[in-house]
Coordinates of C-alpha atoms in Angstrom, one line a residue:
X1 CA -25.6 -21.5 -22.1
X2 CA -27.4 -20.6 -18.9
X3 CA -25.5 -19.4 -15.8
X4 CA -26.8 -22.5 -13.9
X5 CA -25.3 -24.9 -16.5
X6 CA -22.1 -22.9 -16.6
X7 CA -21.7 -23.2 -12.8
X8 CA -22.7 -26.9 -12.9
X9 CA -20.0 -27.6 -15.4
X10 CA -17.4 -25.7 -13.5
X11 CA -18.0 -27.4 -10.2
X12 CA -18.7 -30.9 -11.4
X13 CA -16.6 -31.6 -14.5
X14 CA -13.3 -31.4 -12.7
X15 CA -10.0 -31.3 -14.5
X16 CA -9.2 -31.2 -18.2
X17 CA -6.5 -33.4 -19.7
X18 CA -3.8 -30.8 -19.2
X19 CA -3.1 -27.8 -17.0
X20 CA -3.9 -25.2 -19.5
X21 CA -7.0 -26.8 -20.9
X22 CA -8.4 -27.1 -17.4
X23 CA -8.5 -23.3 -17.1
X24 CA -9.3 -22.2 -20.7
X25 CA -11.2 -25.1 -22.3
X26 CA -13.0 -26.5 -19.3
X27 CA -16.3 -26.8 -21.2
X28 CA -14.9 -28.2 -24.5
X29 CA -16.1 -31.8 -24.0
X30 CA -17.1 -34.2 -26.8
X31 CA -20.8 -34.2 -27.7
X32 CA -21.3 -37.7 -26.2
X33 CA -20.4 -36.3 -22.8
X34 CA -21.9 -32.8 -22.9
X35 CA -25.2 -34.2 -24.1
X36 CA -25.7 -35.7 -20.7
X37 CA -26.0 -32.2 -19.2
X38 CA -29.4 -30.5 -19.6
X39 CA -30.5 -27.0 -18.8
X40 CA -33.6 -28.5 -17.2
X41 CA -31.9 -31.0 -15.0
X42 CA -29.4 -29.3 -12.6
X43 CA -28.8 -28.8 -8.9
X44 CA -30.2 -25.6 -7.8
X45 CA -27.9 -25.4 -4.8
X46 CA -24.4 -26.2 -6.1
X47 CA -22.7 -26.0 -2.8
X48 CA -25.0 -28.3 -0.8
X49 CA -27.1 -30.6 -3.0
X50 CA -24.6 -33.5 -3.1
X51 CA -23.9 -33.3 0.6
X52 CA -27.6 -33.3 1.3
X53 CA -28.1 -36.3 -1.0
X54 CA -25.3 -38.2 0.8
X55 CA -27.1 -37.4 4.1
X56 CA -30.2 -39.1 2.7
X57 CA -32.3 -36.0 2.1
X58 CA -33.6 -37.3 -1.3
X59 CA -35.6 -39.8 0.7
X60 CA -36.3 -37.7 3.8
X61 CA -37.4 -34.6 2.0
X62 CA -38.3 -35.7 -1.5
X63 CA -40.6 -32.8 -2.5
X64 CA -37.8 -30.2 -2.1
X65 CA -34.9 -32.3 -3.1
X66 CA -36.3 -33.7 -6.3
X67 CA -37.2 -30.2 -7.5
X68 CA -34.1 -28.4 -6.2
X69 CA -31.4 -31.1 -6.4
X70 CA -32.4 -33.1 -9.4
X71 CA -29.0 -34.2 -10.5
X72 CA -27.8 -35.2 -7.0
X73 CA -31.0 -37.2 -6.5
X74 CA -30.2 -39.2 -9.6
X75 CA -32.9 -37.7 -11.9
X76 CA -30.6 -36.5 -14.7
X77 CA -30.3 -38.8 -17.7
X78 CA -27.9 -41.5 -16.4
X79 CA -26.0 -39.7 -13.6
X80 CA -26.0 -41.9 -10.5
X81 CA -27.3 -40.7 -7.1
X82 CA -24.4 -40.7 -4.6
X83 CA -24.4 -43.3 -1.8
X84 CA -25.9 -42.2 1.5
X85 CA -23.0 -41.8 3.8
X86 CA -22.9 -42.9 7.4
X87 CA -20.5 -40.9 9.6
X88 CA -16.9 -40.4 8.9
X89 CA -14.6 -43.3 9.8
X90 CA -11.1 -44.6 8.9
X91 CA -10.8 -47.7 6.8
X92 CA -10.7 -50.7 9.1
X93 CA -7.3 -52.5 9.1
X94 CA -5.4 -49.8 7.4
X95 CA -3.7 -48.6 10.6
X96 CA -4.8 -45.0 10.0
X97 CA -3.8 -43.6 13.4
X98 CA -0.3 -45.0 13.2
X99 CA 0.1 -43.9 9.6
X100 CA -1.1 -40.4 10.4
X101 CA 1.3 -40.2 13.3
X102 CA 4.1 -40.9 10.9
X103 CA 3.1 -38.0 8.7
X104 CA 1.4 -39.9 5.9
X105 CA -1.5 -37.5 5.7
X106 CA 1.0 -35.2 4.1
X107 CA 3.4 -37.6 2.3
X108 CA 0.7 -40.1 1.0
X109 CA -2.3 -37.9 0.5
X110 CA -3.9 -39.8 -2.4
X111 CA -4.5 -42.9 -0.2
X112 CA -4.7 -41.4 3.3
X113 CA -7.3 -38.7 2.6
X114 CA -9.8 -41.2 1.2
X115 CA -9.0 -44.2 3.5
X116 CA -8.2 -42.3 6.7
X117 CA -10.4 -39.2 6.7
X118 CA -10.9 -39.2 10.4
X119 CA -7.2 -39.6 11.4
X120 CA -6.3 -36.9 8.8
X121 CA -9.0 -34.5 10.2
X122 CA -10.6 -34.2 6.8
X123 CA -14.2 -35.3 7.5
X124 CA -15.6 -31.9 6.7
X125 CA -14.5 -32.5 3.1
X126 CA -15.8 -36.0 2.8
X127 CA -18.0 -35.3 -0.3
X128 CA -15.2 -33.5 -2.1
X129 CA -12.6 -36.1 -1.2
X130 CA -14.9 -38.8 -2.5
X131 CA -15.1 -36.9 -5.8
X132 CA -11.4 -36.3 -6.0
X133 CA -10.1 -39.6 -4.8
X134 CA -12.9 -42.1 -4.8
X135 CA -13.0 -45.0 -7.3
X136 CA -16.5 -45.4 -8.7
X137 CA -18.1 -44.7 -12.1
X138 CA -20.5 -41.8 -11.7
X139 CA -22.5 -42.3 -14.9
X140 CA -24.3 -45.3 -16.4
X141 CA -22.7 -44.6 -19.8
X142 CA -19.1 -44.9 -18.6
X143 CA -18.5 -48.2 -20.3
X144 CA -20.0 -47.0 -23.6
X145 CA -17.9 -43.8 -23.4
X146 CA -14.8 -45.9 -22.8
X147 CA -15.6 -48.1 -25.8
X148 CA -16.0 -44.9 -27.9
X149 CA -12.5 -43.8 -27.0
X150 CA -13.3 -41.1 -24.5
X151 CA -10.7 -42.3 -21.9
X152 CA -8.1 -41.1 -24.4
X153 CA -9.9 -38.1 -25.9
X154 CA -11.1 -36.6 -22.5
X155 CA -8.8 -38.1 -19.9
X156 CA -9.4 -35.5 -17.3
X157 CA -13.1 -35.7 -17.3
X158 CA -13.1 -39.5 -17.6
X159 CA -10.6 -40.0 -14.8
X160 CA -12.9 -38.0 -12.5
X161 CA -16.2 -39.5 -13.6
X162 CA -15.4 -43.0 -15.0
X163 CA -12.2 -44.2 -13.2
X164 CA -13.3 -47.8 -13.1
X165 CA -14.1 -48.1 -16.8
X166 CA -10.9 -46.3 -17.7
X167 CA -8.8 -48.3 -15.2
X168 CA -7.6 -45.0 -13.7
X169 CA -8.3 -45.5 -9.9
X170 CA -4.6 -45.6 -9.0
X171 CA -3.8 -42.6 -11.2
X172 CA -6.7 -40.6 -9.8
X173 CA -5.4 -41.0 -6.2
X174 CA -1.8 -40.5 -7.2
X175 CA -2.7 -37.2 -8.9
X176 CA -3.3 -35.6 -5.5
X177 CA 0.0 -36.8 -3.9
X178 CA 2.3 -34.0 -2.8
X179 CA 5.4 -34.4 -4.9
X180 CA 8.7 -35.3 -3.2
X181 CA 11.3 -32.6 -2.7
X182 CA 8.6 -30.0 -2.0
X183 CA 9.7 -27.9 1.0
X184 CA 7.3 -25.3 2.3
X185 CA 7.5 -21.7 0.9
X186 CA 7.1 -20.4 4.5
X187 CA 7.9 -21.6 8.0
X188 CA 7.2 -19.5 11.1
X189 CA 9.1 -16.2 10.7
X190 CA 9.7 -16.6 7.0
X191 CA 7.2 -13.9 5.9
X192 CA 8.9 -11.3 8.0
X193 CA 12.3 -12.4 6.7
X194 CA 11.2 -12.3 3.1
X195 CA 9.6 -8.9 3.4
X196 CA 12.6 -7.5 5.2
X197 CA 14.8 -8.9 2.4
X198 CA 12.7 -7.2 -0.3
X199 CA 12.8 -3.9 1.6
X200 CA 16.6 -3.9 1.8
X201 CA 17.8 -5.9 -1.2
X202 CA 15.7 -4.8 -4.2
X203 CA 16.2 -1.0 -4.4
X204 CA 15.5 -1.2 -8.2
X205 CA 11.8 -1.5 -7.3
X206 CA 11.8 1.2 -4.7
X207 CA 10.0 -1.0 -2.1
X208 CA 7.8 0.8 0.4
X209 CA 5.7 -1.0 3.0
X210 CA 2.1 0.3 3.3
X211 CA 1.8 -1.8 6.5
X212 CA 4.4 -3.6 8.6
X213 CA 4.6 -5.2 12.1
X214 CA 5.2 -2.5 14.7
X215 CA 4.2 0.3 12.2
X216 CA 1.2 2.6 12.5
X217 CA -1.3 -0.2 12.3
X218 CA 0.0 -1.9 15.5
X219 CA 2.5 -4.5 16.6
X220 CA 0.7 -7.4 14.9
X221 CA 0.0 -5.7 11.6
X222 CA 0.8 -7.7 8.5
X223 CA 3.2 -6.7 5.8
X224 CA 1.8 -5.1 2.7
X225 CA 4.7 -4.2 0.3
X226 CA 4.5 -1.8 -2.7
X227 CA 6.9 -2.1 -5.6
X228 CA 7.5 0.5 -8.4
X229 CA 8.4 -0.4 -12.0
X230 CA 8.2 -4.1 -11.3
X231 CA 6.7 -4.8 -14.8
X232 CA 8.0 -3.1 -18.0
X233 CA 5.7 -1.7 -20.6
X234 CA 6.6 -4.6 -22.9
X235 CA 5.7 -7.1 -20.2
X236 CA 2.4 -5.4 -19.5
X237 CA 1.6 -5.5 -23.2
X238 CA 2.5 -9.2 -23.3
X239 CA -0.1 -10.0 -20.6
X240 CA -2.9 -7.9 -22.1
X241 CA -2.4 -8.6 -25.8
X242 CA -2.3 -12.3 -25.4
X243 CA -5.5 -12.4 -23.3
X244 CA -7.6 -10.2 -25.6
X245 CA -9.6 -13.1 -26.9
X246 CA -9.8 -15.0 -23.7
X247 CA -11.6 -12.8 -21.2
X248 CA -14.6 -14.3 -19.4
X249 CA -16.7 -13.2 -16.4
X250 CA -14.5 -13.3 -13.2
X251 CA -15.1 -16.0 -10.6
X252 CA -15.1 -15.4 -6.8
X253 CA -13.3 -18.6 -5.7
X254 CA -14.7 -21.3 -8.0
X255 CA -18.0 -19.8 -8.9
X256 CA -19.8 -16.7 -10.3
X257 CA -20.8 -14.2 -7.6
X258 CA -22.3 -10.7 -7.6
X259 CA -19.4 -9.6 -5.3
X260 CA -17.1 -9.7 -8.3
X261 CA -18.1 -8.1 -11.7
X262 CA -14.8 -7.9 -13.6
X263 CA -13.5 -10.2 -16.4
X264 CA -10.6 -12.6 -16.1
X265 CA -8.2 -14.6 -18.4
X266 CA -6.2 -17.4 -17.1
X267 CA -2.6 -17.2 -18.4
X268 CA -2.5 -21.0 -19.0
X269 CA -2.6 -23.2 -22.1
X270 CA -2.7 -20.2 -24.4
X271 CA -0.4 -17.5 -25.9
X272 CA -0.1 -15.8 -22.6
X273 CA 1.5 -18.7 -20.9
X274 CA 3.8 -19.4 -23.8
X275 CA 5.0 -15.8 -24.1
X276 CA 8.7 -15.4 -23.1
X277 CA 8.0 -12.1 -21.2
X278 CA 5.3 -13.6 -19.0
X279 CA 7.6 -16.4 -18.1
X280 CA 10.3 -13.9 -17.2
X281 CA 7.9 -12.1 -14.8
X282 CA 7.0 -15.4 -13.2
X283 CA 10.7 -16.1 -12.5
X284 CA 11.2 -12.6 -11.2
X285 CA 8.3 -13.0 -8.7
X286 CA 9.7 -16.4 -7.6
X287 CA 13.1 -14.7 -6.9
X288 CA 11.6 -11.8 -4.9
X289 CA 9.3 -14.0 -2.8
X290 CA 11.8 -16.9 -2.3
X291 CA 9.4 -19.3 -3.8
X292 CA 9.2 -21.4 -7.0
X293 CA 7.2 -21.0 -10.2
X294 CA 5.6 -24.5 -9.7
X295 CA 4.2 -23.3 -6.4
X296 CA 2.2 -20.6 -8.2
X297 CA -1.2 -20.7 -9.7
X298 CA -1.3 -19.4 -13.3
X299 CA -1.4 -15.7 -13.7
X300 CA -4.9 -14.4 -13.7
X301 CA -5.2 -11.3 -16.0
X302 CA -8.1 -9.0 -15.0
X303 CA -10.1 -6.4 -16.9
X304 CA -12.3 -4.0 -15.0
X305 CA -14.6 -1.8 -17.0
X306 CA -15.6 1.5 -15.4
X307 CA -17.8 0.8 -12.3
X308 CA -16.8 -2.9 -12.0
X309 CA -15.4 -4.1 -8.7
X310 CA -14.5 -7.0 -6.4
X311 CA -15.9 -6.5 -3.0
X312 CA -14.0 -7.1 0.3
X313 CA -12.7 -10.6 0.4
X314 CA -9.8 -12.8 1.6
X315 CA -7.6 -14.7 -0.8
X316 CA -6.9 -17.8 1.3
X317 CA -9.3 -20.5 0.0
X318 CA -7.0 -23.6 -0.1
X319 CA -7.2 -26.2 2.7
X320 CA -4.1 -27.3 4.6
X321 CA -4.9 -30.9 3.7
X322 CA -4.6 -30.3 0.0
X323 CA -1.3 -31.2 -1.9
X324 CA -0.7 -27.5 -2.5
X325 CA -1.5 -26.3 1.0
X326 CA -2.5 -22.7 1.8
X327 CA -2.2 -19.7 -0.5
X328 CA 0.5 -17.9 1.4
X329 CA 1.1 -14.8 -0.8
X330 CA -0.8 -12.7 -3.3
X331 CA 1.4 -10.8 -5.9
X332 CA -0.7 -8.2 -7.7
X333 CA 0.5 -6.1 -10.7
X334 CA -1.1 -3.1 -12.4
X335 CA -0.8 -3.2 -16.2
X336 CA -2.0 0.2 -17.1
X337 CA -2.6 3.7 -15.6
X338 CA -6.2 4.1 -14.5
X339 CA -8.3 7.2 -14.5
X340 CA -5.6 9.5 -15.6
X341 CA -6.5 13.2 -15.1
X342 CA -9.2 12.4 -12.5
X343 CA -8.9 14.2 -9.2
X344 CA -9.6 11.0 -7.3
X345 CA -8.7 8.1 -9.5
X346 CA -10.2 4.7 -8.9
X347 CA -9.1 1.2 -9.6
X348 CA -6.8 0.8 -6.6
X349 CA -6.6 -2.0 -4.1
X350 CA -8.1 -1.1 -0.7
X351 CA -7.0 -3.0 2.4
X352 CA -10.1 -2.8 4.5
X353 CA -8.7 -3.7 7.9
X354 CA -5.7 -1.3 7.5
X355 CA -7.4 1.6 5.8
X356 CA -4.7 1.9 3.1
X357 CA -5.1 1.9 -0.7
X358 CA -2.5 0.8 -3.3
X359 CA -3.1 3.1 -6.3
X360 CA -3.4 1.5 -9.8
X361 CA -0.2 2.7 -11.6
X362 CA 1.2 1.0 -14.6
X363 CA 4.1 -1.3 -13.8
X364 CA 3.7 -1.1 -10.0
X365 CA 2.9 -4.1 -7.8
X366 CA 1.8 -5.0 -4.3
X367 CA 2.6 -8.1 -2.3
X368 CA 0.8 -9.3 0.8
X369 CA 0.5 -12.5 2.9
X370 CA -2.7 -14.5 3.4
X371 CA -1.3 -16.4 6.4
X372 CA 0.3 -15.3 9.6
X373 CA 4.0 -15.0 10.0
X374 CA 4.3 -16.7 13.3
X375 CA 1.7 -19.4 12.5
X376 CA 1.5 -20.0 8.7
X377 CA -1.3 -22.6 9.2
X378 CA -3.6 -19.7 10.3
X379 CA -5.2 -17.1 8.1
X380 CA -3.9 -13.5 8.4
X381 CA -6.9 -11.7 9.7
X382 CA -5.9 -8.2 8.5
X383 CA -5.4 -8.7 4.8
X384 CA -9.0 -8.5 3.6
X385 CA -9.1 -6.3 0.6
X386 CA -11.2 -5.1 -2.4
X387 CA -10.6 -4.1 -6.0
X388 CA -12.0 -0.6 -6.2
X389 CA -13.9 0.3 -9.4
X390 CA -12.2 2.5 -12.0
X391 CA -14.3 5.6 -12.7
X392 CA -13.6 6.6 -16.3
X393 CA -11.2 4.1 -17.9
X394 CA -10.6 0.3 -18.2
X395 CA -8.2 -1.2 -15.6
X396 CA -5.9 -4.1 -16.5
X397 CA -4.1 -6.0 -13.8
X398 CA -2.5 -9.4 -13.1
X399 CA -2.3 -11.4 -9.9
X400 CA -0.8 -14.6 -9.0
X401 CA -1.3 -16.7 -5.8
X402 CA 1.6 -18.5 -4.3
X403 CA 1.0 -21.7 -2.3
X404 CA 3.0 -23.2 0.5
X405 CA 3.7 -26.2 -1.6
X406 CA 3.8 -27.3 -5.2
X407 CA 0.6 -26.3 -7.0
X408 CA 1.3 -27.0 -10.7
X409 CA 2.4 -30.6 -10.5
X410 CA -0.9 -31.9 -8.9
X411 CA -2.9 -29.4 -11.0
X412 CA -1.3 -30.7 -14.1
X413 CA -2.2 -34.3 -13.1
X414 CA -5.9 -33.2 -12.8
X415 CA -6.1 -33.4 -9.0
X416 CA -9.5 -32.0 -8.2
X417 CA -8.3 -30.6 -4.9
X418 CA -6.3 -27.9 -6.7
X419 CA -9.4 -26.5 -8.4
X420 CA -12.0 -26.2 -5.7
X421 CA -12.4 -24.0 -2.7
X422 CA -11.4 -26.1 0.3
X423 CA -11.1 -23.7 3.1

């Protein structure tokens, strides 16, 4: 399979029928569906082709678009060209401004984000929201696929692409509702309170801040907390052994990128997720960070061969308008010792704005915020970081991103907004 087709599938197929299958079997569709994809009929610019098509560029600039954006211009074996959009407006008669003032952009996302984009300040994401919440069949073969039983065999794909044929319009919108009883992980001041609690109440992990507000990096410096012996040898083995057969090229956000060259395994829908010890680690992280497991993305297990890296980046890639909200914390664990015997071992985590490195030592962990303590709706500007390349040995690690609201419930329901970069 060519990289272009791999990326096309990742960004267009959407959810699988269950949380685990979304991450690990995203490409295992039935032949009747996958045959619609062709290595010769793809969008050359995955980020922008659909948006350009909706802006009418297939007609305004046909020479370029029909060569570089074939699928979005409706030239791919049955896939429909998206409707040309005209501005971004609220649905007339739905009382969008009043509903937004009552907080329904948060409490009733499935309806509000598609019907009241302007009042919910989501116009920038119109194309994605139409994909995630709109109700139209995207392929000419939807009825045939329905008659062949695909609504049952491939419910995630079919709900995204054939909601009318499968009578799933209401379910598609409800999948992106924020569940009730979902308090935020952090409010203003909570990051500072959580980090201070870790420093003073978890001596078994010998917590030491590499950075803290008022420390050597200034009064506005973020917390970066190191923890020793957070993961036992048996737990580290549970992560690495259950992922041996599941490593694929790592993604940067939701796509392949030369800035990240390692391998990843999602601990989801496989032996890793089912292992008792990985579940114990998830509960431990929830306790330390004062969050809940359902607010976490699945563990991402990482494998770095000597020389592989992840260049400087920021982890916050989730829009405030999504059901899960922002990524508020990254919890990163090292599953083996790296470059033992080297004078200057590699494989650590370098915080570029702070000039500090967390070394890669087996069982140790590091925790940092991706949003500001005083204003959790704003990105923390000083936690850009990079995964340094190991020099002589393989590095194994695991990270988990913790959101401000429930992530797993909408992800389990195949809400597309949980699986795309939206920030």
